[in-house]
Amino acid sequence: MITVENLTKSFQGIPVLNGVSLDVQSGSVLGVVGPSGAGKSTLARCVALLERPDSGAIRVDGTDLTALGGTALRNARRQIGVVPQGDSLLRQRTAAGNIALPLESAGVPGPQRRSRVGELLDLVGLTDKAGSYPDQLSGGQRQRIAVARALAAGPSVLLADEPTSALDPETTGSVLTVLDRARAELGVTVLVVTHDMAVVRKICDDVAVLEEGRVVENGKLLDLIGDSNSRTASALLPAVDLNPVNESNFDRVADVVLVGFAAVGALLPEASHRFGVEVNLLGGGLTRLAETPVARFRLGITGERADSALEWISEAGGVVRRTLKGPQGVAA
Amino acid sequence: MRSATPWSDVLNRLVEATGETLYMVGVATLIATLFGIPVGVWLQLTSPGGLRPQANLHRVLSFVTDLGRSMPFIVLLVALMSVTRLVVGASIGTSAVIVPLSVGAIPFVGRLVQNILSEVHVSVVEAAVTTGASTVRIVRSVLIRESLPALINAIGVTVIALIGYSAMAGVIGGGGLGDLAIREGYQRFNARLLWSTVAWLAVLTTVIQFGFTRAARASDRRRHASV
Ligand SMILES: Nc1ncnc2c1ncn2[C@@H]1O[C@H](COP(=O)(O)OP(=O)(O)O)[C@@H](O)[C@H]1O
Ligand SMILES: [Mg+2]
């Protein structure tokens, strides 16, 4: 759907993007995360066609947009809806007037424009604010209007740079809901740049971690979550070692990650039952990634067939991330 | 010592001079605005952070604008006499003052306009760019519309400045309030005429300033803006 190929960009000879490649599936949400200064905004600006990369391609439905100019560039821009970093609404226009701007650029006639603006206000849940000026709206409401504006011309890709950076957690939720609705109801492909893992947790299907202009980790969130080397996983999973445990009380001590309703609900009791072992929860907890429950537990297992139980857990879909005490682990 | 000019005469002179001033300044402001706004837009578009950055062109434009601004009006008045004759058909008189007044005000307005347009936040302009809007639309619907209140105030500032400049119109027989105060009031020791004119100028500029401030506020849609 949208493909970024080997993008490079430097400013005054200082490289900011060093060959960034990404692939976002149609109708999915990719979160680009990374520390401040990693080049996230530069990447976003290249994708928004505001900055021309030094080399590489940005393809939407197969067409490279980086080489375009003039009218072709302006038309290409309508395929990519952009929510820029920071306040970007026209302060002299109402919420409805702001949403109408892309439609005016596209030459949509008045009556059609009004009905389209109505649909978008409805999508972002701000129908009652149609006539309000940006200064009369809260930060979260302004961001939702900015999202509605980005969607107005019917783009196939929605790009948002730090859409929640200035917002409190509650308001962040309302903006994320709107991004999620855009994907669900309009089928747009969403690329969201953020340093806030809550955004990733709530709406992203895929994650790319950017560091010093390079993608250092990239994949489906639910795949990364079981990967013991993944930074995304360690940022999102509940911490396990809050309480020190006396490991000598158990035959095996291991960290496991469980993904999905079935795994979280039934895997451990079933393992205990099948292998006649006692499974104790020593730490960790439960969280959610979008709708999917995800758990990371530290288990203390007692019983002769503890190894078989762990093996079975891993075959049944659990991820045994680390055995602290056991054949490959640390002996007490 | 001669007796003071009768009040009725003072009034007549004031009415006549006010008409001349408003005519000179009004037309000059109109022309200066008509040409000065495009100059300001052009300066802003070509500036380093602008929509169409062109460093060299911008430097040349800036240089010419600042040269025009720093030119003393009295010099312009005299230097432009031949141009004035060509345009107006005469090099002296009230209409003749309009030419140097306008020429002097264009760079003044241009710089004011550029400063105002540069205040529109980059992210607002870029958001418009990403909608696929043409440069013309962005200039009109974003840069100018967003700064309209400030632009109206700037025109008010220009009017007041031109009233000041027009005081020198007497040099080429332009008349007006400034000329009245200087030549007939000050130089002929007519204190009553001098101070009446000064007082009236103060009233006039205050009223004009007030009018522009009101108009600027009326054009500002952020009525309930939280401060
Ligand atoms: N227009 C620019 N000119 C010069 N340097 C820039 C420019 N834009 C970004 N940079 C530099 O590129 C680096 C990455 O910036 P940015 O993409 O904004 O990072 P992030 O959004 O991840 O915090 C920073 O070191 C920044 O100073
Ligand atoms: Mg950034």
Coordinates of C-alpha atoms in Angstrom, one line a residue, chain A:
Chain A
M1 CA 0.0 0.0 0.0
I2 CA 2.6 2.6 1.1
T3 CA 6.2 1.6 0.8
V4 CA 9.2 3.6 1.8
E5 CA 12.3 2.4 0.1
N6 CA 15.8 3.1 1.2
L7 CA 15.2 6.7 2.1
T8 CA 18.2 8.9 2.8
K9 CA 18.2 12.6 3.8
S10 CA 20.9 14.8 5.2
F11 CA 20.9 18.4 6.4
Q12 CA 24.1 20.4 5.7
G13 CA 26.0 17.2 5.2
I14 CA 24.7 15.7 8.4
P15 CA 22.8 12.5 7.7
V16 CA 19.4 12.3 9.4
L17 CA 17.9 9.3 7.5
N18 CA 20.3 6.5 6.6
G19 CA 18.4 4.2 4.3
V20 CA 14.9 3.8 5.9
S21 CA 12.7 1.2 4.4
L22 CA 9.1 0.5 5.6
D23 CA 6.1 -1.3 4.3
V24 CA 2.6 -0.5 5.6
Q25 CA -0.1 -2.9 4.7
S26 CA -3.3 -1.5 3.3
G27 CA -5.7 -0.7 6.1
S28 CA -3.2 -1.2 8.9
V29 CA -1.6 1.2 11.4
L30 CA 2.2 1.5 11.6
G31 CA 3.7 3.2 14.6
V32 CA 7.1 4.8 14.1
V33 CA 8.8 5.2 17.4
G34 CA 12.2 6.2 18.6
P35 CA 14.0 8.7 20.8
S36 CA 14.0 12.4 20.1
G37 CA 16.2 13.4 17.2
A38 CA 16.0 9.9 15.7
G39 CA 14.7 11.4 12.4
K40 CA 11.0 10.5 12.9
S41 CA 9.7 13.9 11.9
T42 CA 12.1 14.1 9.0
L43 CA 10.8 10.7 7.8
A44 CA 7.2 12.0 8.3
R45 CA 7.9 15.2 6.3
C46 CA 9.4 13.2 3.5
V47 CA 6.3 11.0 3.4
A48 CA 4.1 14.1 3.6
L49 CA 6.0 15.3 0.5
L50 CA 7.1 18.4 2.4
E51 CA 10.8 17.5 2.2
R52 CA 12.5 15.9 -0.8
P53 CA 14.7 12.9 0.2
D54 CA 18.2 12.8 -1.2
S55 CA 17.5 9.3 -2.5
G56 CA 15.0 6.5 -2.2
A57 CA 11.3 6.2 -3.0
I58 CA 7.9 6.7 -1.4
R59 CA 5.3 4.6 -3.2
V60 CA 1.6 4.8 -2.7
D61 CA -0.1 2.1 -4.8
G62 CA 3.1 1.5 -6.6
T63 CA 3.7 5.1 -7.8
D64 CA 6.9 6.9 -6.6
L65 CA 5.9 10.3 -5.4
T66 CA 9.3 11.7 -4.6
A67 CA 10.1 12.8 -8.1
L68 CA 6.9 14.6 -8.8
G69 CA 6.5 18.4 -9.2
G70 CA 3.9 21.0 -10.0
T71 CA 0.3 19.8 -10.5
A72 CA 1.2 16.2 -10.3
L73 CA 2.8 16.8 -6.9
R74 CA -0.3 18.7 -5.7
N75 CA -2.6 15.9 -6.9
A76 CA -0.3 13.3 -5.2
R77 CA -0.6 15.2 -2.0
R78 CA -4.3 14.6 -1.9
Q79 CA -3.6 10.9 -1.6
I80 CA -1.8 11.5 1.7
G81 CA -3.7 13.2 4.5
V82 CA -1.4 14.8 6.9
V83 CA -1.8 15.8 10.6
P84 CA 1.3 18.0 11.1
Q85 CA 3.3 18.2 14.3
G86 CA 1.9 21.0 16.5
D87 CA -1.1 23.4 16.1
S88 CA -1.9 23.6 12.4
L89 CA -5.5 24.8 12.2
L90 CA -6.4 28.2 10.6
R91 CA -7.4 30.3 13.6
Q92 CA -9.6 32.6 11.5
R93 CA -11.7 29.7 10.3
T94 CA -14.3 27.6 12.1
A95 CA -13.8 23.9 12.6
A96 CA -16.0 23.2 9.6
G97 CA -14.1 25.8 7.6
N98 CA -10.8 24.1 8.4
I99 CA -12.1 20.7 7.3
A100 CA -13.3 22.3 4.1
L101 CA -9.9 23.6 3.1
P102 CA -8.7 20.4 1.2
L103 CA -12.0 20.2 -0.5
E104 CA -11.6 23.8 -1.8
S105 CA -8.1 22.9 -3.0
A106 CA -9.6 20.0 -4.8
G107 CA -12.4 22.1 -6.4
V108 CA -15.3 20.3 -4.7
P109 CA -18.4 22.3 -5.3
G110 CA -20.2 24.0 -2.3
P111 CA -23.1 21.6 -1.5
Q112 CA -21.0 18.5 -1.8
R113 CA -18.4 20.2 0.3
R114 CA -20.8 20.9 3.1
S115 CA -22.2 17.4 3.2
R116 CA -18.6 15.9 3.3
V117 CA -17.6 18.3 6.1
G118 CA -20.7 17.1 8.0
E119 CA -19.7 13.4 7.6
L120 CA -16.2 14.2 8.8
L121 CA -17.4 16.1 11.8
D122 CA -19.5 13.1 12.6
L123 CA -16.6 10.7 12.2
V124 CA -14.5 12.7 14.8
G125 CA -17.5 13.2 17.1
L126 CA -17.5 17.0 16.9
T127 CA -20.7 17.8 15.0
D128 CA -21.7 20.3 17.7
K129 CA -18.4 22.2 17.3
A130 CA -18.8 22.9 13.6
G131 CA -19.1 26.6 14.1
S132 CA -16.4 26.9 16.8
Y133 CA -13.1 28.6 16.2
P134 CA -9.9 26.7 17.1
D135 CA -9.3 29.0 20.0
Q136 CA -12.6 27.9 21.5
L137 CA -11.6 24.2 21.2
S138 CA -9.5 22.1 23.6
G139 CA -6.2 20.6 22.4
G140 CA -7.8 17.2 21.8
Q141 CA -10.7 18.7 19.9
R142 CA -8.3 20.7 17.7
Q143 CA -6.3 17.5 16.9
R144 CA -9.5 15.7 16.0
I145 CA -10.4 18.5 13.6
A146 CA -6.9 18.3 12.2
V147 CA -7.5 14.6 11.6
A148 CA -10.8 15.3 10.0
R149 CA -9.2 17.9 7.7
A150 CA -6.5 15.4 6.8
L151 CA -9.2 12.9 5.8
A152 CA -11.4 15.3 3.9
A153 CA -10.1 14.8 0.4
G154 CA -10.4 11.0 0.8
P155 CA -6.7 10.1 1.0
S156 CA -5.6 6.5 1.0
V157 CA -2.9 7.2 3.6
L158 CA -3.2 9.1 6.8
L159 CA 0.1 10.4 8.3
A160 CA 0.2 11.9 11.8
D161 CA 3.4 13.3 13.5
E162 CA 3.1 13.2 17.3
P163 CA -0.7 13.7 17.2
T164 CA -0.9 13.3 21.0
S165 CA 2.3 14.9 22.2
A166 CA 0.7 17.9 23.8
L167 CA -2.2 16.0 25.3
D168 CA -3.1 14.4 28.6
P169 CA -3.7 10.6 28.6
E170 CA -7.5 11.0 28.6
T171 CA -7.6 13.3 25.6
T172 CA -5.0 11.2 23.9
G173 CA -7.5 8.4 24.0
S174 CA -10.1 10.4 22.1
V175 CA -7.6 11.3 19.4
L176 CA -6.4 7.7 19.0
T177 CA -10.0 6.5 18.8
V178 CA -10.5 8.8 15.9
L179 CA -7.4 7.5 14.1
D180 CA -8.6 4.0 14.7
R181 CA -12.1 4.8 13.3
A182 CA -10.4 6.3 10.2
R183 CA -8.8 2.9 9.6
A184 CA -11.8 0.9 10.4
E185 CA -14.5 2.9 8.7
L186 CA -12.6 4.5 5.8
G187 CA -10.0 1.8 5.3
V188 CA -7.1 4.3 5.2
T189 CA -3.6 3.1 5.9
V190 CA -2.3 5.0 9.0
L191 CA 1.3 6.0 9.7
V192 CA 1.7 7.5 13.1
V193 CA 5.0 9.0 14.4
T194 CA 5.2 9.0 18.2
H195 CA 7.5 8.8 21.1
D196 CA 4.5 7.7 23.3
M197 CA 4.2 3.9 23.7
A198 CA 0.6 4.3 24.7
V199 CA -0.1 5.2 21.1
V200 CA 1.5 2.0 20.0
R201 CA -0.3 -0.1 22.6
K202 CA -3.7 1.3 21.7
I203 CA -3.8 1.4 17.9
C204 CA -0.7 0.0 16.1
D205 CA -0.6 -3.2 14.2
D206 CA 3.0 -2.8 13.2
V207 CA 5.9 -1.0 14.8
A208 CA 9.1 0.4 13.4
V209 CA 11.8 1.6 15.8
L210 CA 13.9 4.4 14.4
E211 CA 17.3 5.2 15.9
E212 CA 19.8 7.6 14.4
G213 CA 18.0 7.5 11.1
R214 CA 17.9 3.7 10.9
V215 CA 15.1 1.2 11.4
V216 CA 16.5 -1.0 14.2
E217 CA 13.3 -3.0 14.7
N218 CA 10.3 -3.6 12.6
G219 CA 7.4 -6.0 12.6
K220 CA 4.0 -6.9 13.7
L221 CA 3.4 -5.8 17.2
L222 CA 2.1 -9.2 18.3
D223 CA 5.2 -10.9 16.9
L224 CA 7.6 -8.5 18.5
I225 CA 6.0 -8.9 21.8
G226 CA 7.3 -12.4 22.2
D227 CA 10.8 -11.6 21.1
S228 CA 13.1 -11.4 24.1
N229 CA 15.4 -8.9 22.3
S230 CA 12.6 -6.5 21.2
R231 CA 12.7 -3.1 22.7
T232 CA 9.1 -2.6 21.8
A233 CA 8.3 -5.7 23.9
S234 CA 10.3 -4.6 26.9
A235 CA 8.6 -1.1 26.7
L236 CA 5.1 -2.6 26.5
L237 CA 5.1 -5.7 28.7
P238 CA 4.5 -5.6 32.4
A239 CA 7.6 -5.7 34.5
V240 CA 8.4 -9.1 36.1
D241 CA 11.0 -8.6 38.7
L242 CA 9.4 -6.3 41.1
N243 CA 9.6 -8.7 44.0
P244 CA 12.7 -10.7 44.7
V245 CA 11.9 -14.4 44.9
N246 CA 13.6 -17.3 46.6
E247 CA 14.2 -19.4 43.5
S248 CA 15.3 -22.4 45.5
N249 CA 11.7 -23.0 46.4
F250 CA 11.0 -24.1 42.8
D251 CA 12.3 -26.7 40.4
R252 CA 12.1 -24.2 37.5
V253 CA 11.7 -20.5 37.3
A254 CA 10.9 -19.0 33.9
D255 CA 9.4 -15.9 32.2
V256 CA 6.6 -16.5 29.8
V257 CA 4.7 -14.2 27.5
L258 CA 1.1 -15.2 26.6
V259 CA -0.8 -13.5 23.8
G260 CA -4.5 -13.7 23.2
F261 CA -7.6 -14.6 25.2
A262 CA -7.1 -18.4 25.0
A263 CA -3.5 -18.3 26.0
V264 CA -3.9 -15.9 28.9
G265 CA -7.0 -17.6 30.2
A266 CA -6.2 -21.3 30.0
L267 CA -2.6 -22.2 29.2
L268 CA -1.2 -22.2 32.7
P269 CA -4.0 -24.2 34.4
E270 CA -3.9 -26.7 31.6
A271 CA -0.1 -27.1 31.8
S272 CA -0.4 -27.7 35.5
H273 CA -3.2 -30.2 35.0
R274 CA -1.5 -32.2 32.2
F275 CA 1.9 -32.5 33.8
G276 CA 1.0 -32.7 37.4
V277 CA 3.1 -29.7 38.3
E278 CA 2.4 -26.7 40.5
V279 CA 2.6 -23.4 38.7
N280 CA 3.1 -20.3 40.8
L281 CA 2.9 -16.7 39.6
L282 CA 5.9 -14.9 41.0
G283 CA 5.6 -11.7 39.2
G284 CA 4.5 -9.8 36.1
G285 CA 1.0 -9.1 35.0
L286 CA -1.6 -8.5 32.4
T287 CA -1.9 -5.8 29.8
R288 CA -3.7 -5.1 26.6
L289 CA -2.5 -4.3 23.1
A290 CA -5.5 -2.8 21.4
E291 CA -8.1 -5.5 22.1
T292 CA -5.7 -8.4 22.7
P293 CA -4.9 -9.3 26.2
V294 CA -1.2 -9.9 26.7
A295 CA 0.5 -11.3 29.8
R296 CA 4.0 -11.6 31.0
F297 CA 4.5 -13.8 34.0
R298 CA 7.4 -15.0 36.0
L299 CA 6.5 -18.6 36.9
G300 CA 7.9 -20.8 39.6
I301 CA 7.2 -24.5 38.7
T302 CA 7.4 -27.4 41.1
G303 CA 7.1 -31.0 40.0
E304 CA 9.1 -33.7 38.2
R305 CA 7.8 -32.8 34.8
A306 CA 8.4 -29.1 35.0
D307 CA 10.6 -29.1 31.8
S308 CA 7.9 -30.9 29.9
A309 CA 5.3 -28.4 31.1
L310 CA 7.4 -25.5 29.9
E311 CA 8.0 -27.1 26.6
W312 CA 4.3 -27.7 26.2
I313 CA 3.5 -24.1 27.1
S314 CA 5.8 -23.0 24.3
E315 CA 4.4 -25.4 21.8
A316 CA 0.9 -24.4 22.7
G317 CA 1.5 -20.8 21.8
G318 CA 3.1 -19.3 24.9
V319 CA 6.6 -17.8 24.6
V320 CA 9.1 -18.9 27.1
R321 CA 11.4 -16.0 27.1
R322 CA 13.9 -16.8 29.7
T323 CA 14.5 -19.7 32.0
L324 CA 16.1 -18.4 35.1
K325 CA 16.5 -21.7 36.8
G326 CA 16.7 -24.8 34.8
P327 CA 18.8 -26.7 32.2
Q328 CA 20.0 -23.6 30.4
G329 CA 19.3 -21.3 33.4
V330 CA 21.0 -20.3 36.6
A331 CA 21.3 -23.0 39.2
A332 CA 20.4 -21.8 42.7

